Coordinates of C-alpha atoms in Angstrom, one line a residue:
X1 CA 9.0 -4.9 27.1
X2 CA 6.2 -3.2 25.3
X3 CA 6.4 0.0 23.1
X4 CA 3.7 2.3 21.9
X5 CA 4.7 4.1 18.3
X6 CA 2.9 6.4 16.6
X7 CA 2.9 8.1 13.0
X8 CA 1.2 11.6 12.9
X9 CA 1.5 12.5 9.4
X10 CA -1.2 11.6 6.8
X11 CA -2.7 8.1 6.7
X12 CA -1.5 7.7 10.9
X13 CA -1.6 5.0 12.9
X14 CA -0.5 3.6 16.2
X15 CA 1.3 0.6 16.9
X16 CA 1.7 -1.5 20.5
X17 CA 4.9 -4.0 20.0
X18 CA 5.5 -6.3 22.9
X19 CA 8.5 -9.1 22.8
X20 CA 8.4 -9.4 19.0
X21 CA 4.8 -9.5 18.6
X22 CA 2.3 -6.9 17.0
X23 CA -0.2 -6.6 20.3
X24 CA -1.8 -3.7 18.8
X25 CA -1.8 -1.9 15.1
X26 CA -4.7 0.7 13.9
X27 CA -5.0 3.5 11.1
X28 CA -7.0 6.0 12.4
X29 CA -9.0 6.8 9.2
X30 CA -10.8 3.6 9.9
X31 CA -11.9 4.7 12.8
X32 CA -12.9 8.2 12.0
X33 CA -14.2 8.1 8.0
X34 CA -12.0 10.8 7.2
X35 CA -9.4 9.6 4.3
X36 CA -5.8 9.5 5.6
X37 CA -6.6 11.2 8.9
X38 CA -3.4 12.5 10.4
X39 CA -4.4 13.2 14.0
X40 CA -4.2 9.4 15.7
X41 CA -6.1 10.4 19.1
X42 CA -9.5 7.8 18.3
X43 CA -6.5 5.0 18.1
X44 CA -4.4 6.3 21.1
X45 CA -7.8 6.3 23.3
X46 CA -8.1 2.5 21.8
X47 CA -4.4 1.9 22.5
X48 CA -4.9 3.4 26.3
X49 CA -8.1 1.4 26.6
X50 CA -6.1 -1.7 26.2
X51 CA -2.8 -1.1 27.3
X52 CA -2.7 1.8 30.0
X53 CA 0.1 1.6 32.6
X54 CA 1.3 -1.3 30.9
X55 CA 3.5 0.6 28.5
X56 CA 7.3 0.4 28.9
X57 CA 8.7 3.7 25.6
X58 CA 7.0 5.7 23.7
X59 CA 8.6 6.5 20.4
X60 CA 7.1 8.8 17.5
X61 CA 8.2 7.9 13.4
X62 CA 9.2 11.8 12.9
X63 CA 12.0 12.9 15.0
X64 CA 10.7 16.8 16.3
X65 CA 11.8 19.0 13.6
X66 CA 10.1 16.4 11.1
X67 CA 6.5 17.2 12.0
X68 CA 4.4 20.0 13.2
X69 CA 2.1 18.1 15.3
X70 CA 5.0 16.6 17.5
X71 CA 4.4 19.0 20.4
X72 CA 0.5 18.3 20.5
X73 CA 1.0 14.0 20.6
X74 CA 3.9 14.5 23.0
X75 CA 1.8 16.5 25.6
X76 CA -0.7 14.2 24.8
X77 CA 1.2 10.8 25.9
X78 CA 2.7 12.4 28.8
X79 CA -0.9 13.7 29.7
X80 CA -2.5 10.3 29.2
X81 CA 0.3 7.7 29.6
X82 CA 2.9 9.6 31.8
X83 CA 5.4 9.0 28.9
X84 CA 8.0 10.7 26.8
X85 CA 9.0 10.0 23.5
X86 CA 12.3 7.9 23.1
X87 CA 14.5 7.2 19.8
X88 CA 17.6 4.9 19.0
X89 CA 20.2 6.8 17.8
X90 CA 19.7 7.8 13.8
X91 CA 16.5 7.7 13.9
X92 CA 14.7 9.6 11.1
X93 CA 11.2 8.5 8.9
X94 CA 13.2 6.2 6.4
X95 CA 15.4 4.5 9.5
X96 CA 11.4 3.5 10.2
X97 CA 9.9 2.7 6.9
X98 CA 13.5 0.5 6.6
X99 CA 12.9 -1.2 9.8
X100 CA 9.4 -2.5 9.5
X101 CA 10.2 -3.6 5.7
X102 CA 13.4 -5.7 7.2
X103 CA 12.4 -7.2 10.5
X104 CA 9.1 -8.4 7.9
X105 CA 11.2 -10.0 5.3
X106 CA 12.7 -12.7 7.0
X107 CA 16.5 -12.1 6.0
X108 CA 18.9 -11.9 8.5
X109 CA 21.1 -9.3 6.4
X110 CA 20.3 -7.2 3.4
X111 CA 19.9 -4.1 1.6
X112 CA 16.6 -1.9 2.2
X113 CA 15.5 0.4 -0.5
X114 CA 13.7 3.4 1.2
X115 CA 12.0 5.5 -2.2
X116 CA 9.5 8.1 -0.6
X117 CA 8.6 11.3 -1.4
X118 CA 8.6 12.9 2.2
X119 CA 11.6 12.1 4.5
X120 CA 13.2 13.8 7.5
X121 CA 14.4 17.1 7.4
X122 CA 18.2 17.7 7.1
X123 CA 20.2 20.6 8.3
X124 CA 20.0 22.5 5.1
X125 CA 16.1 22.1 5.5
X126 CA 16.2 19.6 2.6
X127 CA 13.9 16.2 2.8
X128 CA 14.6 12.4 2.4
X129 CA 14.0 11.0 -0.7
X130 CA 15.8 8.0 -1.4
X131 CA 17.8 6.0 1.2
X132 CA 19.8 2.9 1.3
X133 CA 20.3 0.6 4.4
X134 CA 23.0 -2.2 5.0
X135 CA 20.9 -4.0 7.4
X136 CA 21.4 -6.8 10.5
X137 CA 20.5 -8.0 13.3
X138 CA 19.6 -7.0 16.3
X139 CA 19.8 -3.5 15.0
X140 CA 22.6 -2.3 12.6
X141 CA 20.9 0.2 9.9
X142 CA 24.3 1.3 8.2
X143 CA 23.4 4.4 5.6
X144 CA 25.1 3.8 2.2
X145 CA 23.2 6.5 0.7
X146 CA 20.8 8.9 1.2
X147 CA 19.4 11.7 -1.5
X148 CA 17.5 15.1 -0.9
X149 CA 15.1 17.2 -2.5
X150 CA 14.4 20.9 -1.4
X151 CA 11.9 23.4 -2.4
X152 CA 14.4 26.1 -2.1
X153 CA 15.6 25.7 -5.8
X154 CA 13.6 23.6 -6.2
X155 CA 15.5 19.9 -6.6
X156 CA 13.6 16.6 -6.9
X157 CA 13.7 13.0 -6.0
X158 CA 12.1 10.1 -7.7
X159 CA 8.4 10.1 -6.2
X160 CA 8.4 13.7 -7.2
X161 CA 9.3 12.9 -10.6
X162 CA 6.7 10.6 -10.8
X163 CA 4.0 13.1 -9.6
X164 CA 4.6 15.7 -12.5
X165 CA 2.4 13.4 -14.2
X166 CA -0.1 13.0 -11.6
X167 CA -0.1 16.4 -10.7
X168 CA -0.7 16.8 -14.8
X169 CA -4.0 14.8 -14.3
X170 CA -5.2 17.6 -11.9
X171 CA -4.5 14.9 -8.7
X172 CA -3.1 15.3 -5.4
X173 CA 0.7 14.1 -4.3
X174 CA -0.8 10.9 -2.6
X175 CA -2.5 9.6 -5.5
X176 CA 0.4 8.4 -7.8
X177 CA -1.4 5.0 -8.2
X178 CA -3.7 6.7 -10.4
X179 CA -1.5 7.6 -13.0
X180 CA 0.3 4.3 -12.7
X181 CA -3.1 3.0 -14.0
X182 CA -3.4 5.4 -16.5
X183 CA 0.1 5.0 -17.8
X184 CA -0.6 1.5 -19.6
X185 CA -2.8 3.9 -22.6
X186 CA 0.3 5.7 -22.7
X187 CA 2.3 5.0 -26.2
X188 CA 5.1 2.8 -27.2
X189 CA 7.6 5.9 -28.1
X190 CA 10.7 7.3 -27.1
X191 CA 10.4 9.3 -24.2
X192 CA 13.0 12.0 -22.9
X193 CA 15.5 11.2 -20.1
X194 CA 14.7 12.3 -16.9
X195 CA 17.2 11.1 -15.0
X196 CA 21.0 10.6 -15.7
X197 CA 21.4 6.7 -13.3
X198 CA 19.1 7.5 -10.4
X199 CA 20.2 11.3 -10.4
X200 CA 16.8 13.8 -11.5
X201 CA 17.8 15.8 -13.8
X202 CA 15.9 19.0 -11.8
X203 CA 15.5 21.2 -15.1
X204 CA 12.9 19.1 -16.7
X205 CA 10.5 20.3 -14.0
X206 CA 8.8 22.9 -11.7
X207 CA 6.5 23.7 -8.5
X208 CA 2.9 24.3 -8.1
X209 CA 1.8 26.7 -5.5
X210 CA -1.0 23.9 -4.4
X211 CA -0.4 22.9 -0.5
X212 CA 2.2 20.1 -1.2
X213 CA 4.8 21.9 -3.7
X214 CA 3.9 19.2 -6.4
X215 CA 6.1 18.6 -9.1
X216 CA 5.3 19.1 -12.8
X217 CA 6.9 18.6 -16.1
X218 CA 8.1 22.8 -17.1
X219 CA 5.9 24.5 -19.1
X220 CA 3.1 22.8 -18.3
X221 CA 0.9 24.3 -15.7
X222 CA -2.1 25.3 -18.0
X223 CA -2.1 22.0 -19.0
X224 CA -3.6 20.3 -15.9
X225 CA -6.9 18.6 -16.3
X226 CA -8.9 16.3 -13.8
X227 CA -11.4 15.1 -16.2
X228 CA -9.4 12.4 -17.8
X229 CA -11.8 11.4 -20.8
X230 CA -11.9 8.9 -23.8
X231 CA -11.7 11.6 -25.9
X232 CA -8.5 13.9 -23.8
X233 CA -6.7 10.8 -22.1
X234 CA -3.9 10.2 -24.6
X235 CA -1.7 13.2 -23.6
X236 CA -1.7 12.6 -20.1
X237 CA -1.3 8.9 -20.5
X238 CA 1.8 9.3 -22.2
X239 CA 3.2 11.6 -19.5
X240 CA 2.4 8.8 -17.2
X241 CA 3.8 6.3 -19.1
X242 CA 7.2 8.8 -19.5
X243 CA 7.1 9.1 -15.7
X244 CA 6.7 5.0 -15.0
X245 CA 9.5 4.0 -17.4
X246 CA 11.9 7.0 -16.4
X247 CA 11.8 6.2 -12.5
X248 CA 11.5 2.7 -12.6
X249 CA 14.8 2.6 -14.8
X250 CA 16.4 5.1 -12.0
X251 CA 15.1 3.3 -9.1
X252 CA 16.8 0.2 -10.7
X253 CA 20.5 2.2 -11.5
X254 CA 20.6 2.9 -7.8
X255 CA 19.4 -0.5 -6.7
X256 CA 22.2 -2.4 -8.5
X257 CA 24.9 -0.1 -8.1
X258 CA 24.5 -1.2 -4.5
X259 CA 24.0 -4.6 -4.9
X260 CA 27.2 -4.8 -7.2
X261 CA 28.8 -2.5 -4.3
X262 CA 28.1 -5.0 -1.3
X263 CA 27.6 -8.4 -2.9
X264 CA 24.5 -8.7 -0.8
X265 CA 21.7 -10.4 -2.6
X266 CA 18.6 -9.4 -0.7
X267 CA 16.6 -6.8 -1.5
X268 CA 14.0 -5.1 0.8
X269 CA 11.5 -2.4 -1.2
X270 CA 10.1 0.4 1.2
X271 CA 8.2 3.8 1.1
X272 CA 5.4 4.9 -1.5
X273 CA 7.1 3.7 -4.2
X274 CA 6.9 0.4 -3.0
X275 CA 3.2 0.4 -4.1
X276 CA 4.2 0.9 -7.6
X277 CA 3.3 -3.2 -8.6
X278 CA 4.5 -2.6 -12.2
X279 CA 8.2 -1.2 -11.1
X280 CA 8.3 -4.1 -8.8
X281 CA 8.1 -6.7 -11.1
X282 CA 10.5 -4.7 -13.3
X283 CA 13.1 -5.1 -10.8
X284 CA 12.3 -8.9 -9.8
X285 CA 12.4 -9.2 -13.9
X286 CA 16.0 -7.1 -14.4
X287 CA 17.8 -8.6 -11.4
X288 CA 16.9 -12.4 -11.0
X289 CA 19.8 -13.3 -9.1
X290 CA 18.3 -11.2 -5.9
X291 CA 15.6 -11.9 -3.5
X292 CA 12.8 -9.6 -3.1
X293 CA 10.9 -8.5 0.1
X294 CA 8.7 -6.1 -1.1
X295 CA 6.5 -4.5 2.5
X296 CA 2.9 -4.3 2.2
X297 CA 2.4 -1.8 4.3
X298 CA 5.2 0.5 2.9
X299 CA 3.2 3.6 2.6
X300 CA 3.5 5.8 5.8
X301 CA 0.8 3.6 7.7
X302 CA 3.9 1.4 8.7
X303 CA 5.9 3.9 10.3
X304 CA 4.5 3.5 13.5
X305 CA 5.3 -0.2 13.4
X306 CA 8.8 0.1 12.2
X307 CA 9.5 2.9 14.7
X308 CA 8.1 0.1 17.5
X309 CA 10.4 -2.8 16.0
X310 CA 13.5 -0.7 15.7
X311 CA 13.3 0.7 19.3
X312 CA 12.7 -2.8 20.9
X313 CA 15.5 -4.3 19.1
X314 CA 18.1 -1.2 20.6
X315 CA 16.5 -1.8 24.3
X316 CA 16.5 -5.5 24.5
X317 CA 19.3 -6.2 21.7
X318 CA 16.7 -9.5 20.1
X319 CA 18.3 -11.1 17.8
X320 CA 15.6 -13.4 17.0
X321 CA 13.8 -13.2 13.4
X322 CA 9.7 -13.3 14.2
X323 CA 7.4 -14.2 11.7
X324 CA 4.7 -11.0 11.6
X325 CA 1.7 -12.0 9.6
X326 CA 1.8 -9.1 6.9
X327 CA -1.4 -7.1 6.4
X328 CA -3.8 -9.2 9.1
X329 CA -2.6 -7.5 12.5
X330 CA -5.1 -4.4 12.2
X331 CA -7.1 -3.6 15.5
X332 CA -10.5 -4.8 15.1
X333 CA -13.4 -5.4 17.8
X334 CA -15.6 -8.1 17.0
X335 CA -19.3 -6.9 17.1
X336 CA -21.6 -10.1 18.4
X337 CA -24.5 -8.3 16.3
X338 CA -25.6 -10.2 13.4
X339 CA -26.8 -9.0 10.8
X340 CA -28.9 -11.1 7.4
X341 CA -29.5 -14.3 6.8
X342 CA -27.5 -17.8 6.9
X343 CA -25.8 -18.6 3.0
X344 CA -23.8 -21.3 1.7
X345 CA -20.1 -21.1 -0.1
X346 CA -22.5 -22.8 -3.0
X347 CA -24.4 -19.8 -2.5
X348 CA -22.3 -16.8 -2.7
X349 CA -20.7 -18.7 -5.6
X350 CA -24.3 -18.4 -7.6
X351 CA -24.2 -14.7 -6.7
X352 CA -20.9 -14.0 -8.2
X353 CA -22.1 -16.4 -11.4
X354 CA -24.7 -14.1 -12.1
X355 CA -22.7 -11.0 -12.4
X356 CA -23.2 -9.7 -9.0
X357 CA -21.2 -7.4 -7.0
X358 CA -20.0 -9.7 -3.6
X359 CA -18.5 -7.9 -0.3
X360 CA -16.6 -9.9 1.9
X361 CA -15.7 -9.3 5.7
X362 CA -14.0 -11.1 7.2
X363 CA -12.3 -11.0 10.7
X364 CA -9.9 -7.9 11.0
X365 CA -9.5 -5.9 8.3
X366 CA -6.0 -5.1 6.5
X367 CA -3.6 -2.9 7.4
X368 CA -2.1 -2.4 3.7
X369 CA -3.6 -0.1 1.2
X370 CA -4.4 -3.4 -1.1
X371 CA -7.8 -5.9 -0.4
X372 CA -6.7 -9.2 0.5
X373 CA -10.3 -10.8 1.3
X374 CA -11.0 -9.7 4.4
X375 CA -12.4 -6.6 3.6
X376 CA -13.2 -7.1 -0.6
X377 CA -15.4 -6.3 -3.2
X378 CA -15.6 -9.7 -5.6
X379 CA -16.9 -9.9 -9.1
X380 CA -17.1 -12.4 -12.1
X381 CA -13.7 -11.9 -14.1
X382 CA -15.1 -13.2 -17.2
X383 CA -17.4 -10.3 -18.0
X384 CA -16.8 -8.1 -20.6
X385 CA -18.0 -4.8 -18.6
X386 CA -16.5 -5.9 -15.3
X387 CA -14.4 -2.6 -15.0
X388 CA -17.2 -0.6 -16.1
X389 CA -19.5 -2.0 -13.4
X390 CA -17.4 -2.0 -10.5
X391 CA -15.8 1.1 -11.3
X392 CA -19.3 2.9 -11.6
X393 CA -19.5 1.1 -7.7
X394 CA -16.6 2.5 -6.2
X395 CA -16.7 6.1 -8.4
X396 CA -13.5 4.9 -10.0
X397 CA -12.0 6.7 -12.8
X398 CA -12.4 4.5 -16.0
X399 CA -9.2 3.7 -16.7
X400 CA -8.5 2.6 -13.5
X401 CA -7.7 -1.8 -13.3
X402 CA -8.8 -4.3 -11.1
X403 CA -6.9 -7.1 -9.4
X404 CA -7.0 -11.1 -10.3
X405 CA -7.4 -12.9 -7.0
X406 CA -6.0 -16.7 -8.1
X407 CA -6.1 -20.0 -6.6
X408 CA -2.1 -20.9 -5.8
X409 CA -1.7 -23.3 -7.4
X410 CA -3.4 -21.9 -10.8
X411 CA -1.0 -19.4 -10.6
X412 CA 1.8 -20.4 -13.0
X413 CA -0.9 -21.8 -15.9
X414 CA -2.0 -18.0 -16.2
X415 CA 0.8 -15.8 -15.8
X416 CA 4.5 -15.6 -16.5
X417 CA 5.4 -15.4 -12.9
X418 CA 9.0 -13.8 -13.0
X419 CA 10.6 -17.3 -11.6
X420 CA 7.7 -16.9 -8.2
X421 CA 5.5 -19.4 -7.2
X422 CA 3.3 -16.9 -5.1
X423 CA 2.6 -13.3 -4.6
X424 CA 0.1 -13.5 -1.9
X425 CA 0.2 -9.5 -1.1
X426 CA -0.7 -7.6 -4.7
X427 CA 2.9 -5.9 -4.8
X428 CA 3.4 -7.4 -8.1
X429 CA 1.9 -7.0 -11.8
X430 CA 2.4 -10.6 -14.4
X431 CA 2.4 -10.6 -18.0
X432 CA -0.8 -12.3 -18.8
X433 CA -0.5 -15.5 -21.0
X434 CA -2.4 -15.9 -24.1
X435 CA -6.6 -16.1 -24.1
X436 CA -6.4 -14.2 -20.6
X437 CA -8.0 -10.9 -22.1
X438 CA -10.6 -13.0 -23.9
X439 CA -11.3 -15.2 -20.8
X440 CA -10.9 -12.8 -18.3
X441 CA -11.5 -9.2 -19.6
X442 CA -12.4 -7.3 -16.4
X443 CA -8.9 -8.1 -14.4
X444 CA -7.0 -8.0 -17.7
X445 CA -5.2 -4.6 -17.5
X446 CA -5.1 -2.9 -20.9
X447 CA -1.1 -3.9 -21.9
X448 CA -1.9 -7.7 -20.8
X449 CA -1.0 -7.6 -17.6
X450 CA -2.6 -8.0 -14.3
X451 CA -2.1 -7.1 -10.3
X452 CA -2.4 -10.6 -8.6
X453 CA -3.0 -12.3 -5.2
X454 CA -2.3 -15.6 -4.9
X455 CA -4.4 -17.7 -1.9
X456 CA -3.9 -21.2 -0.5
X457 CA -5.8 -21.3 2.3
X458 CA -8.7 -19.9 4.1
X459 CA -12.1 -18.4 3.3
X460 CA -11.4 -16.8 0.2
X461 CA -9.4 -20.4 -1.2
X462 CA -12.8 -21.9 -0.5
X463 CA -14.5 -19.6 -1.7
X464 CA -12.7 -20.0 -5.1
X465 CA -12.1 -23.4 -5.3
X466 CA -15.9 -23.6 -5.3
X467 CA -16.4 -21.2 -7.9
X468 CA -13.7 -22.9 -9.8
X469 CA -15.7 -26.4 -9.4
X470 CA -18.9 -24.6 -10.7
X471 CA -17.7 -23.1 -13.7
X472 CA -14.2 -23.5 -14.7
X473 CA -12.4 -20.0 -13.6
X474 CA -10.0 -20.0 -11.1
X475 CA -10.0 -16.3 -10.5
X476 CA -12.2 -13.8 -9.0
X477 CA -12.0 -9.6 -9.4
X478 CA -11.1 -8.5 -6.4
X479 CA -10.8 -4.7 -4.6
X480 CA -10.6 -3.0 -1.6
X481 CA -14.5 -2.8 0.0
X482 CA -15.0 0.8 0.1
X483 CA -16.1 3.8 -2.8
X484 CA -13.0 6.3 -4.1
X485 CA -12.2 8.5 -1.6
X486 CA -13.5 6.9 1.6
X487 CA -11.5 4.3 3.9
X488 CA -11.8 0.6 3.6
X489 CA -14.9 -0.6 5.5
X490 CA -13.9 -1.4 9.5
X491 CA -16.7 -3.1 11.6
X492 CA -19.9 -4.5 10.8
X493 CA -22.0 -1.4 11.4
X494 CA -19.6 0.6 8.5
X495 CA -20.7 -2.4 6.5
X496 CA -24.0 -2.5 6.7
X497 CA -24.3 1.0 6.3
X498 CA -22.6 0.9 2.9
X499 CA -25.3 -1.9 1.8
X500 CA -28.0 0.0 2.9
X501 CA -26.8 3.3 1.1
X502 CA -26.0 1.6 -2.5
X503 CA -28.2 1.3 -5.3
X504 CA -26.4 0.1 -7.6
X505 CA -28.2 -2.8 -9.3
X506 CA -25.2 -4.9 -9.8
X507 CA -24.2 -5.1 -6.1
X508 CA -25.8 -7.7 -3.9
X509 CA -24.8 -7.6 -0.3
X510 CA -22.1 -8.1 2.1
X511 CA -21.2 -11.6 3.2
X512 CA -19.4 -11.7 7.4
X513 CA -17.9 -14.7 7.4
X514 CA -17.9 -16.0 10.6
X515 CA -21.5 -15.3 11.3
X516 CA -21.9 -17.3 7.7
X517 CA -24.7 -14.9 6.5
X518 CA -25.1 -12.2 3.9
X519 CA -26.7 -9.2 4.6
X520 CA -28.7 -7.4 2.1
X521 CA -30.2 -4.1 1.4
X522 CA -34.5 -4.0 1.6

């Protein structure tokens, strides 16, 4: 049986699931250039291309009331596929972040942690914010709880708490990572409550009339500022910091109260907050006893893949666990153009040793928000301006960190790893040990600790356990291969075409692995 899915909302994608298997997954903004595109029609053409007549459902990761655009994309599949949408029963957007995050982990029961900041509607015209699934094979998604927010009074959830302090820094609802970064300068003091357990307490905030509603801390609108500088920072970092320690101790009230509740042990993280590394390993660190799943792709990118999963598992009744290889099933068409000239592992690794700027692409891209080396930016983690230098690449705000890519089994000699012996996706933040910020300044995050991704195999374990033979470090910087505000880099073409528009002196080229050449700007 093979389902088509799609998410129409910001950052969309299609999915084409097929007995289990991923057959077919693609964010359109890759394919367009336009940051979290929301109109998936470049990917449907791709999917149609592959698939047409050969597609059993259709299913959509909004239910109709959820999303304006449901009447354009279900004309459209009827149009071009002769299809109509079809949902299991209970379906709604966190049913579909829940499923893609449990059929991933690998348990066969747990409980799923849905924290987003955008739901489905309810009756009362109030959205999702935080959900909690009992969840089993082949499909039982059993709601324990589900919480609302509503502009009507206005009420809010724990995302929206969190963006009052991005919305602070003059930033836009999606971009909470930002002031994740920049809560770290924030100071060691005693902040307000601003929940009471995982409940918001809705006073200590208001709405902006931007397009999104955003959240900020009362009182505070003339305070919003953009230009985050050395000299201003300190203010907003501490409202960042407020926001980070205040949610993260909600998010963990609600996540043992149901763990205590149920007995059940395993623990699946969902939604945008999911991408929050430093809760994460707060909650690994609090509750030891539990086993994490933490989704990759938890943002709304995943939707359409979860909204496939669930669907198949109601029409077929599977009750068969699948191992989906996280973050390396994104739709890519191998170009046989070639482009530079033929260089040696021994080669890039001289590149990077002389402080340059090293792309890698390699195969399909990710589907995650996070750089895993198919489609990175690498750099020398020993030098002193290494966040200065790549940031100025990428037209990063300053304060803004950098990820440790680590050889596996360096791992535990570096960090305090919470009890883990890998974290191969960047969905965690470590506690560095001692001599890291002197050694390793430029992935060193400012309160010693640092987002990591382990490797144990493939290109990018060569690649470092050549560097690590030349000169001693077994870690490499590493980010996503694109500049702030664009998509990550898709086919070869997109990548030469960044080389040949940078000028930045410290950046040398972009390496494509399996033609085993780098290609450089003349």
């Amino acid at each position: 049986m093979r389902i088509l899915a799609l998410s129409p909302s910001h950052d969309s994608s299609v999915a084409v699931y097929s007995n289990g298997q991923i057959e077919f997954f693609g964010k359109e903004e890759r394919f367009t250039g336009y940051k979290r595109d929301g109109y998936p029609f470049t990917t449907l053409e791709k999917a149609y291309d592959l698939f047409k007549g050969k597609i059993d459902h259709a299913t959509y990761s909004w239910l109709p009331n959820d999303c304006h655009r449901f009447e354009i994309f279900h004309a459209y599949l009827y149009k071009k596929f002769k299809l109509t949408m079809a949902y299991p029963p209970q379906s709604c957007h966190h049913l579909n972040h829940a499923a893609l995050a449990f059929y991933n982990s690998g348990f066969e029961e747990a409980l799923t942690f849905v924290i987003d900041r955008n739901g489905s509607w309810n009756e009362n015209k109030e959205r999702e914010s935080e959900t909690v699934f009992k969840c089993s094979y082949p499909h039982t998604f059993q709601t324990l709880y589900k919480s609302y927010w509503s502009h009507q009074y206005p009420t809010f959830g724990i995302v929206r708490v969190y963006e009052a302090a991005t919305t602070l820094m003059g930033q836009g609802a999606l971009e909470n990572g930002k002031a994740m970064g920049l809560a770290s300068y924030g100071q060691n003091k005693k902040y307000d409550k601003l929940f009471v357990g995982h409940k918001a307490l809705h006073n200590k905030f208001e709405e902006t009339n931007n397009e999104w509603g955003s959240a900020i801390f009362k009182g505070q609108k003339d305070k919003i500022e953009k230009n985050i500088t050395l000299s201003n920072y300190q203010f907003y970092a501490d409202a960042a910091k407020h926001v980070q320690i205040e949610t993260q101790k909600a998010a963990l009230s609600l996540i043992k109260k149901y763990v205590k509740k149920t007995g059940i042990k395993n623990i699946c993280l969902v939604g945008g907050y999911a991408l929050n590394v430093v809760a994460n390993s707060f909650f690994i660190k609090n509750l030891p006893d539990c086993n994490f799943y933490i989704e990759p792709v938890s943002d709304d990118t995943g939707t359409s893949l979860g909204a496939a999963m669930i669907l198949y598992r109601h029409e077929t009744k599977d009750k068969n666990i699948y191992n989906v290889p996280n973050n390396f099933y994104h739709y890519y068409k191998n170009s046989k153009e070639q482009y530079g000239v033929k260089k040696s592992i021994k080669d890039l690794c001289n590149i990077l040793n002389n402080q340059k700027i090293l792309a890698l692409f390699e195969g399909a891209p990710e589907s995650g928000p996070r750089a895993l080396g198919h489609r990175s930016l690498l750099f020398d983690p020993r030098n002193n301006l290494g966040k200065k230098i790549v940031n100025s690449l990428k037209n990063r705000e300053w304060y803004r960190p950098f990820a440790g890519v680590i050889l596996e089994e360096k791992f535990q000699d570096y960090f305090e790893t919470l009890g883990l012996k890998e974290s191969p996706y960047m969905t965690l933040s470590f506690k560095c040990k001692p001599m890291m910020k002197k050694q390793f300044p430029s992935i060193v995050h400012v309160d010693n600790t640092c987002r990591v991704q382990t490797v144990k195999d493939g290109f990018l374990y060569d690649l470092l356990k050549e560097f690590y033979k030349k000169t001693g470090c077994p870690f490499l910087l590493n980010t996503s291969f694109n500049t702030a505000g664009n998509p990550l880099i898709h086919t070869k073409k997109d990548a030469v075409k960044f080389v040949d528009n940078c000028n930045n002196p410290s950046f040398e080229g972009v390496y494509f692995v399996e033609d085993k050449k780098l290609y450089k700007s003349n």
